Amino acid sequence: MRRWAGLVVGMVLVALISSCAGPNSGTFGEDVVQGLATTSPAPPVTTVPSVPVRQGPAPARAAVQPVRLAIPAIGLTARVVPAGVDGNGEFSVPPSVDEVGWYRFGAGLGEPAGSVVVGGHVDDARSGPGAFYRLGDLVAGDQVSVVGEDGTTRAFRVVAKEQVPKKGLDLTPYFSAEGSARLTLFTCGGQFDGAARSYVDNVIVTAVPSG
Amino acid sequence: MSSRLIRIASVAAVVVASTAGIASPAFAQQASQVSVVHGIPGQPVDVYVNGKKTVENFQPSTVAGPLELAAGTYDVALTKPGEAVTSALLQNKSLAVPAGKNLSVAAHLDAAGKPVLTAFANDTAMIAAGKARLVVRHLAAAPAVDVRAGGKPVFSALTNPNEVKADLPVGTVNADVVLAGTSTVAIGPKDVGLKAGTSTIVYAVGSAEGKTLGLAAQTISGLAGAPTGMPAGRGPVSDGLGSIFLLVLAGVALGGFAFVTRRVVRRGSR
């Protein structure tokens, strides 16, 4: 009976903690993220053996748009919609908490380089937990699968999870279309600043192609 | 004690010296990216850099490169294909290449129709998220022009050998070039795709008199600025209606706890 009481109190505590601080905090793989953002799949050649000649404007890149995201480890499947930036230059997270947004100005699926960025709400005061509510629970090696508009499913493996204060955070390495091909998942975490209606941290998960 | 201090000091000095020794040449070696633009109609060329053939049979209205050139002074020469570098059509024996820049060297006609070489420093400043840079360079034997997008002038009174530029929303721009202040189309219209984080440099080349006006273009990518923030949470449930739910939950739990405790206490008293 005493055990039951402890369990109930524990559940309440978990509910209270997770609703204001997001689920798991803690960080791993920051060095991996740095490496992925800076290492290019084909390093530039310093000598000049042959010079490419281009005719007219460069052809447009065929970026495959992700349409569906699944992370079995946290029981997540979500629709992916294209997302840009708002008037302040901030990422336009899809308003529906059940959908996540693919950064349409960055890399798409199947490209040899760059970060495919997907951002989604952790929660909403009215709608409740968002698609990425449990993003912070992911651990190294967890599988992420992304279906593209071409119908192809691409598999990724989690290599890093970071929880970093938004203040002063430079998103450039996470959004860069350069560096190794990778998938970067964004949500919010940490304390909720009620006055600013905003969380103080971003939770960022980085995954690399595993197939 | 003092000898140990001296030893530490000398080790530190060696470390500092060797670090400096490694750092300074690496800094000096930062190469520049140099593209070559062919804007002279009707004459394919070979391009020589410091006497070495670097681009062969380079066709008009194309862009070669970028070459990675260390900072310094270079001898750039253009010849008719297969001809000796000593009989160059155009030559700049002292093209200055600074360290760590992005340059475009264009062979083109000046306003009077004479072939010249002009070097441009390309703007590689980061571009705000969702925008693209458009640069237009007038390198044609033609009078001042306006550049229009969707029929509306965006740049006006551009003269040879100058450039205009702007960071624009991503998308496709239907652009044409008209004689300044008129709607007489000189070049185009042409759809120009502006991709996020890239700089598209369009060169107006050729000769109005020779009816050889046209465009050459190059793109520089990797200039994408990231969004300024990721607002991916609009408050926990507890911050809105959900707080009532949590209070109820907490109340139930406390009630349960009290009930259980009473039971436990009663059992203990038996």
XYZ file of C-alpha atoms in Angstrom:
481
model
C 0.000 0.000 0.000
C 2.810 2.355 0.895
C 4.321 1.491 -2.505
C 1.068 2.546 -4.221
C 1.140 5.910 -2.523
C 4.736 6.469 -3.593
C 3.836 5.542 -7.156
C 0.957 8.013 -7.328
C 3.058 10.835 -5.880
C 5.857 9.896 -8.257
C 3.491 10.049 -11.234
C 2.301 13.494 -10.233
C 5.887 14.650 -9.841
C 6.792 13.280 -13.291
C 3.776 15.015 -14.820
C 4.710 18.315 -13.162
C 8.368 18.116 -14.139
C 7.826 17.024 -17.721
C 5.183 19.611 -18.397
C 7.404 22.538 -17.443
C 10.915 21.344 -18.174
C 10.252 19.055 -21.092
C 11.187 15.389 -20.727
C 14.796 14.299 -20.459
C 17.494 16.934 -20.441
C 21.161 16.118 -20.928
C 23.446 16.314 -23.878
C 25.615 13.948 -25.885
C 27.535 14.072 -29.144
C 28.231 17.836 -29.368
C 31.664 17.144 -30.876
C 30.031 14.918 -33.513
C 27.710 17.790 -34.501
C 30.666 20.153 -34.942
C 32.462 17.574 -37.079
C 29.428 16.944 -39.300
C 28.925 20.652 -39.900
C 32.519 21.267 -40.906
C 33.591 18.118 -42.755
C 32.717 18.243 -46.386
C 32.062 14.957 -48.214
C 34.421 16.060 -50.999
C 37.179 18.355 -49.698
C 38.117 21.155 -52.106
C 41.199 20.586 -54.229
C 43.984 23.062 -53.566
C 45.873 22.601 -56.843
C 44.352 23.353 -60.240
C 44.594 20.256 -62.460
C 41.326 20.803 -64.315
C 39.004 23.780 -64.320
C 35.268 23.202 -64.601
C 33.530 25.398 -67.134
C 29.863 26.190 -66.634
C 27.329 27.215 -69.210
C 24.884 29.854 -68.025
C 23.142 29.629 -64.655
C 23.757 26.538 -62.528
C 20.925 23.979 -62.702
C 18.478 24.026 -59.792
C 19.155 21.432 -57.118
C 16.596 18.638 -56.931
C 15.891 18.545 -53.218
C 13.480 15.827 -52.120
C 10.936 17.124 -49.636
C 10.303 14.944 -46.565
C 6.606 14.172 -46.044
C 6.559 11.771 -43.104
C 8.784 11.171 -40.099
C 8.815 8.151 -37.787
C 10.809 7.544 -34.601
C 9.741 4.150 -33.159
C 11.769 4.660 -29.935
C 9.365 7.401 -28.813
C 6.299 6.118 -30.664
C 6.322 9.080 -33.041
C 4.884 9.368 -36.522
C 4.216 12.848 -37.868
C 3.349 14.553 -41.111
C 6.123 16.814 -42.420
C 5.184 20.060 -44.176
C 7.481 22.664 -45.797
C 8.374 25.605 -43.539
C 10.247 28.844 -44.075
C 10.910 31.846 -41.884
C 8.603 34.495 -40.421
C 8.961 38.274 -40.619
C 11.560 38.243 -37.842
C 13.642 35.646 -39.620
C 12.647 32.940 -37.130
C 11.820 29.405 -38.242
C 8.074 29.109 -38.981
C 7.146 26.038 -36.967
C 3.846 24.604 -38.340
C 0.971 25.840 -36.150
C -0.509 22.360 -35.705
C 1.353 20.568 -32.912
C 0.795 17.267 -34.736
C 2.826 18.408 -37.738
C 6.511 19.155 -38.017
C 8.164 21.522 -40.509
C 10.967 20.850 -42.991
C 13.206 23.886 -43.597
C 12.578 24.450 -47.298
C 15.511 26.866 -47.721
C 17.999 24.207 -46.626
C 19.013 20.737 -47.754
C 16.463 18.167 -48.883
C 16.574 14.381 -48.660
C 18.995 12.466 -50.837
C 21.459 15.307 -51.234
C 25.151 14.507 -50.829
C 25.749 17.296 -48.315
C 24.043 19.484 -45.779
C 21.610 19.420 -42.905
C 17.973 18.423 -43.510
C 16.247 20.390 -40.746
C 12.898 19.460 -39.217
C 11.412 21.560 -36.413
C 8.314 20.800 -34.362
C 6.535 22.003 -31.274
C 7.269 20.380 -27.950
C 3.813 21.417 -26.778
C 1.139 24.063 -26.820
C -0.693 25.498 -23.832
C -4.033 24.770 -25.516
C -3.406 21.794 -27.818
C -1.208 19.866 -25.399
C 1.918 17.856 -26.175
C 3.373 18.310 -29.656
C 4.836 15.781 -32.077
C 8.320 16.363 -30.663
C 7.246 16.210 -27.003
C 9.570 13.287 -26.298
C 12.434 14.266 -28.621
C 14.658 14.750 -25.591
C 14.251 11.064 -24.656
C 16.233 9.908 -27.692
C 19.559 8.173 -27.119
C 22.489 7.405 -29.419
C 21.635 4.748 -31.978
C 17.876 5.342 -32.023
C 16.447 4.975 -35.522
C 14.659 7.745 -37.397
C 12.991 7.076 -40.729
C 11.908 9.755 -43.150
C 9.666 9.235 -46.155
C 10.299 11.606 -49.047
C 7.814 12.908 -51.597
C 9.560 10.527 -54.011
C 8.108 7.649 -51.947
C 11.528 6.516 -50.743
C 12.101 5.862 -47.028
C 15.511 6.910 -45.751
C 16.903 5.654 -42.440
C 18.905 7.741 -39.988
C 20.673 6.933 -36.702
C 20.799 9.366 -33.762
C 24.360 10.475 -32.988
C 23.824 13.550 -30.812
C 21.306 15.274 -28.581
C 21.948 18.718 -27.223
C 19.949 21.001 -24.967
C 21.263 24.531 -25.378
C 20.035 27.973 -24.278
C 18.333 29.832 -27.156
C 19.943 33.069 -26.027
C 23.104 33.576 -28.051
C 22.660 30.286 -29.955
C 24.008 30.485 -33.514
C 21.850 28.150 -35.593
C 24.167 28.362 -38.631
C 25.973 25.013 -38.190
C 22.642 23.237 -37.662
C 21.041 24.738 -40.789
C 24.062 24.688 -43.065
C 23.585 23.194 -46.520
C 27.307 22.348 -46.366
C 29.088 19.590 -44.477
C 28.095 15.931 -44.206
C 24.563 14.789 -45.071
C 22.600 14.715 -41.818
C 19.167 15.129 -40.276
C 18.677 17.768 -37.569
C 15.527 17.704 -35.426
C 14.588 20.759 -33.380
C 12.201 21.446 -30.570
C 12.086 23.493 -27.376
C 13.049 22.573 -23.855
C 14.153 23.810 -20.493
C 12.221 26.299 -18.398
C 9.166 28.032 -19.848
C 9.340 31.795 -19.604
C 5.670 32.652 -19.123
C 6.184 36.369 -19.796
C 7.989 35.761 -23.100
C 5.672 32.789 -23.898
C 8.810 30.901 -24.821
C 11.082 28.127 -23.602
C 14.630 29.126 -22.743
C 16.339 26.182 -24.469
C 16.343 24.361 -27.783
C 16.585 20.575 -27.860
C 18.529 19.529 -30.956
C 18.896 15.942 -32.156
C 21.360 15.106 -34.912
C 21.121 11.881 -36.930
C 23.210 10.523 -39.790
C 22.186 8.266 -42.696
C 22.263 4.645 -41.538
C 21.290 2.778 -44.666
C 63.100 25.401 -7.700
C 64.421 28.238 -9.822
C 65.899 25.810 -12.385
C 62.498 24.136 -12.637
C 60.873 27.510 -13.275
C 63.387 28.255 -15.989
C 62.724 24.874 -17.567
C 58.982 25.512 -17.592
C 59.547 28.962 -19.045
C 61.778 27.628 -21.823
C 59.249 24.891 -22.682
C 56.544 27.540 -22.845
C 58.723 29.673 -25.093
C 59.291 26.748 -27.455
C 55.551 26.011 -27.549
C 54.744 29.651 -28.297
C 57.433 29.827 -30.980
C 56.324 26.638 -32.697
C 52.650 27.603 -32.549
C 53.455 30.968 -34.091
C 55.611 29.228 -36.677
C 52.711 27.004 -37.713
C 50.054 29.677 -37.514
C 51.578 32.415 -39.641
C 52.121 30.515 -42.936
C 48.674 28.916 -42.620
C 47.187 32.380 -42.387
C 49.169 33.653 -45.360
C 48.185 30.618 -47.433
C 44.459 31.324 -47.329
C 43.678 31.088 -51.026
C 41.229 33.168 -52.997
C 38.569 31.711 -55.269
C 38.951 33.143 -58.747
C 36.400 32.592 -61.521
C 37.010 33.564 -65.117
C 34.145 34.963 -67.192
C 34.204 34.985 -70.996
C 32.142 37.908 -72.243
C 33.605 38.570 -75.684
C 31.330 37.240 -78.429
C 32.551 35.088 -81.286
C 36.030 34.293 -80.047
C 36.842 31.120 -78.059
C 40.116 31.471 -76.143
C 42.747 29.606 -74.147
C 43.404 31.072 -70.686
C 46.956 31.134 -69.331
C 47.770 31.804 -65.673
C 51.476 32.587 -65.066
C 52.314 31.175 -68.497
C 50.514 27.856 -67.862
C 47.473 26.939 -69.943
C 44.638 26.699 -67.411
C 41.430 26.721 -69.470
C 41.393 25.377 -73.024
C 39.018 26.454 -75.813
C 36.997 28.616 -73.402
C 33.676 29.491 -75.072
C 31.970 32.920 -74.979
C 29.209 33.423 -72.364
C 30.633 30.732 -70.072
C 32.293 30.890 -66.661
C 35.339 28.819 -65.653
C 36.470 27.971 -62.178
C 36.716 28.830 -59.477
C 40.495 28.481 -59.382
C 42.079 28.448 -55.935
C 44.887 30.980 -56.089
C 47.150 31.938 -53.193
C 47.479 35.646 -52.515
C 49.906 37.293 -54.910
C 50.272 38.838 -58.327
C 49.382 36.792 -61.392
C 49.956 37.060 -65.117
C 46.649 36.270 -66.849
C 46.606 35.988 -70.639
C 43.986 35.007 -73.233
C 45.011 33.639 -76.617
C 43.206 32.300 -79.660
C 42.896 28.511 -79.112
C 46.226 26.813 -79.763
C 48.227 30.010 -80.202
C 51.365 30.826 -78.202
C 51.005 32.862 -75.008
C 53.373 35.423 -76.537
C 50.643 36.434 -79.009
C 47.946 37.054 -76.410
C 44.683 38.765 -77.389
C 44.348 40.182 -73.887
C 46.733 40.192 -70.972
C 47.008 41.486 -67.414
C 50.562 40.852 -66.250
C 49.920 41.982 -62.697
C 46.495 40.832 -61.569
C 46.482 41.342 -57.795
C 44.849 38.510 -55.853
C 44.367 39.296 -52.148
C 44.085 36.525 -49.539
C 40.799 34.798 -48.793
C 38.585 36.627 -51.293
C 36.178 35.549 -54.009
C 36.960 37.217 -57.315
C 35.633 37.135 -60.849
C 37.894 38.171 -63.689
C 35.924 39.007 -66.807
C 37.135 39.325 -70.360
C 34.634 41.634 -72.004
C 34.072 44.635 -74.235
C 34.204 48.126 -72.791
C 31.465 50.646 -73.622
C 33.303 51.529 -76.845
C 33.667 47.887 -77.915
C 37.350 47.353 -77.044
C 38.257 44.029 -75.311
C 39.356 44.485 -71.690
C 39.903 42.461 -68.506
C 38.044 43.606 -65.385
C 38.319 42.041 -61.912
C 35.376 42.107 -59.506
C 35.401 41.248 -55.805
C 32.317 39.119 -55.149
C 30.177 39.855 -52.105
C 30.227 36.684 -49.995
C 28.526 38.132 -46.934
C 25.982 35.727 -45.445
C 22.451 36.145 -46.813
C 19.433 36.236 -44.481
C 17.365 33.023 -44.268
C 14.951 32.690 -47.190
C 16.745 35.212 -49.385
C 19.071 35.075 -52.356
C 21.513 37.610 -53.749
C 21.224 38.903 -57.309
C 24.169 40.767 -58.796
C 24.036 42.261 -62.286
C 27.204 43.412 -64.065
C 27.166 45.486 -67.236
C 30.057 44.261 -69.365
C 28.619 44.956 -72.800
C 29.447 47.454 -75.522
C 26.135 49.177 -74.917
C 24.785 52.340 -73.287
C 23.327 52.569 -69.775
C 20.618 50.010 -69.017
C 17.841 49.303 -66.540
C 17.300 45.791 -65.214
C 13.662 44.815 -64.798
C 12.052 41.977 -62.858
C 8.522 41.088 -63.915
C 8.487 44.214 -66.082
C 9.329 46.583 -63.209
C 12.729 48.301 -62.999
C 14.763 47.016 -60.024
C 18.109 48.505 -61.003
C 18.401 51.632 -63.124
C 21.046 53.430 -65.167
C 23.694 50.722 -64.898
C 26.797 51.454 -66.982
C 29.808 49.434 -68.169
C 31.812 48.122 -66.187
C 29.710 48.501 -63.048
C 27.526 46.258 -60.912
C 24.308 46.493 -58.910
C 23.060 44.005 -56.346
C 20.250 43.216 -53.949
C 19.170 40.426 -51.605
C 15.752 39.261 -52.798
C 13.168 36.689 -51.666
C 13.818 33.202 -52.975
C 12.012 32.279 -56.180
C 12.140 32.710 -59.917
C 12.514 36.200 -61.341
C 11.539 36.947 -64.917
C 14.233 39.472 -65.778
C 15.080 41.562 -68.787
C 17.468 44.384 -69.607
C 16.193 47.564 -71.274
C 17.930 50.706 -72.496
C 17.941 53.087 -69.522
C 14.701 55.001 -69.118
C 12.987 53.174 -71.976
C 11.073 49.952 -72.480
C 13.276 48.916 -75.396
C 14.363 45.391 -74.480
C 18.068 44.822 -75.081
C 18.425 41.390 -73.465
C 15.868 38.809 -72.385
C 13.427 38.239 -70.908
C 14.919 35.275 -69.062
C 13.807 33.344 -65.978
C 16.456 33.549 -63.273
C 16.078 31.028 -60.437
C 17.134 32.506 -57.112
C 17.938 29.774 -54.599
C 18.241 30.424 -50.858
C 21.743 31.250 -49.701
C 23.187 31.626 -53.175
C 24.484 34.638 -55.037
C 23.592 34.640 -58.721
C 25.831 36.921 -60.733
C 24.478 37.792 -64.164
C 26.760 39.359 -66.746
C 25.352 41.382 -69.627
C 27.910 40.838 -72.401
C 28.413 41.349 -76.109
C 27.840 44.332 -78.330
C 24.685 46.301 -79.086
C 26.064 47.394 -82.449
C 27.141 43.861 -83.372
C 23.744 42.528 -82.212
C 25.543 40.053 -79.952
C 24.121 41.095 -76.587
C 23.621 38.157 -74.238
C 24.057 36.871 -70.715
C 26.593 34.827 -68.823
C 26.014 33.778 -65.221
C 27.756 32.270 -62.243
C 26.487 31.269 -58.824
C 28.219 31.266 -55.464
C 26.597 28.972 -52.914
C 27.140 28.387 -49.207
C 26.078 31.890 -48.147
C 22.876 30.833 -46.385
C 22.275 32.526 -43.072
C 20.296 30.436 -40.602
C 16.954 31.464 -39.115
C 17.359 33.771 -36.141
C 15.493 31.450 -33.811
C 13.547 28.228 -33.370
C 10.372 28.997 -31.403
C 9.168 25.415 -31.132
C 6.992 25.501 -28.039
C 4.060 27.664 -27.052
C 3.861 26.802 -23.442
C 3.330 23.726 -21.378
C -0.201 22.489 -20.816
C 0.215 23.494 -17.161
C 0.578 27.099 -18.260
C -2.881 27.226 -19.745
C -6.053 25.208 -19.270
C -3.948 22.200 -18.452
C -3.003 23.619 -15.077
C -6.531 22.941 -13.915
C -6.138 19.347 -15.028
C -2.860 19.106 -13.118
C -4.395 20.603 -9.990
C -7.185 18.049 -10.172
C -4.601 15.294 -10.661
C -2.566 16.558 -7.714
C -5.739 16.753 -5.612
C -6.681 13.183 -6.485
C -3.155 12.053 -5.672
C -3.102 13.861 -2.328
C -6.501 12.454 -1.499
C -5.290 9.006 -2.439
C -2.158 9.485 -0.381
C -4.179 10.550 2.650
C -6.509 7.575 2.182
C -3.642 5.122 1.847
C -1.815 6.630 4.796
C -4.912 6.326 6.934
C -5.281 2.703 5.904
C -1.613 2.056 6.669
C -1.831 3.801 9.998
C -4.993 1.892 10.893
C -3.375 -1.399 9.894
C -0.321 -0.532 11.980
C -2.480 0.200 15.017
C -4.144 -3.223 14.851
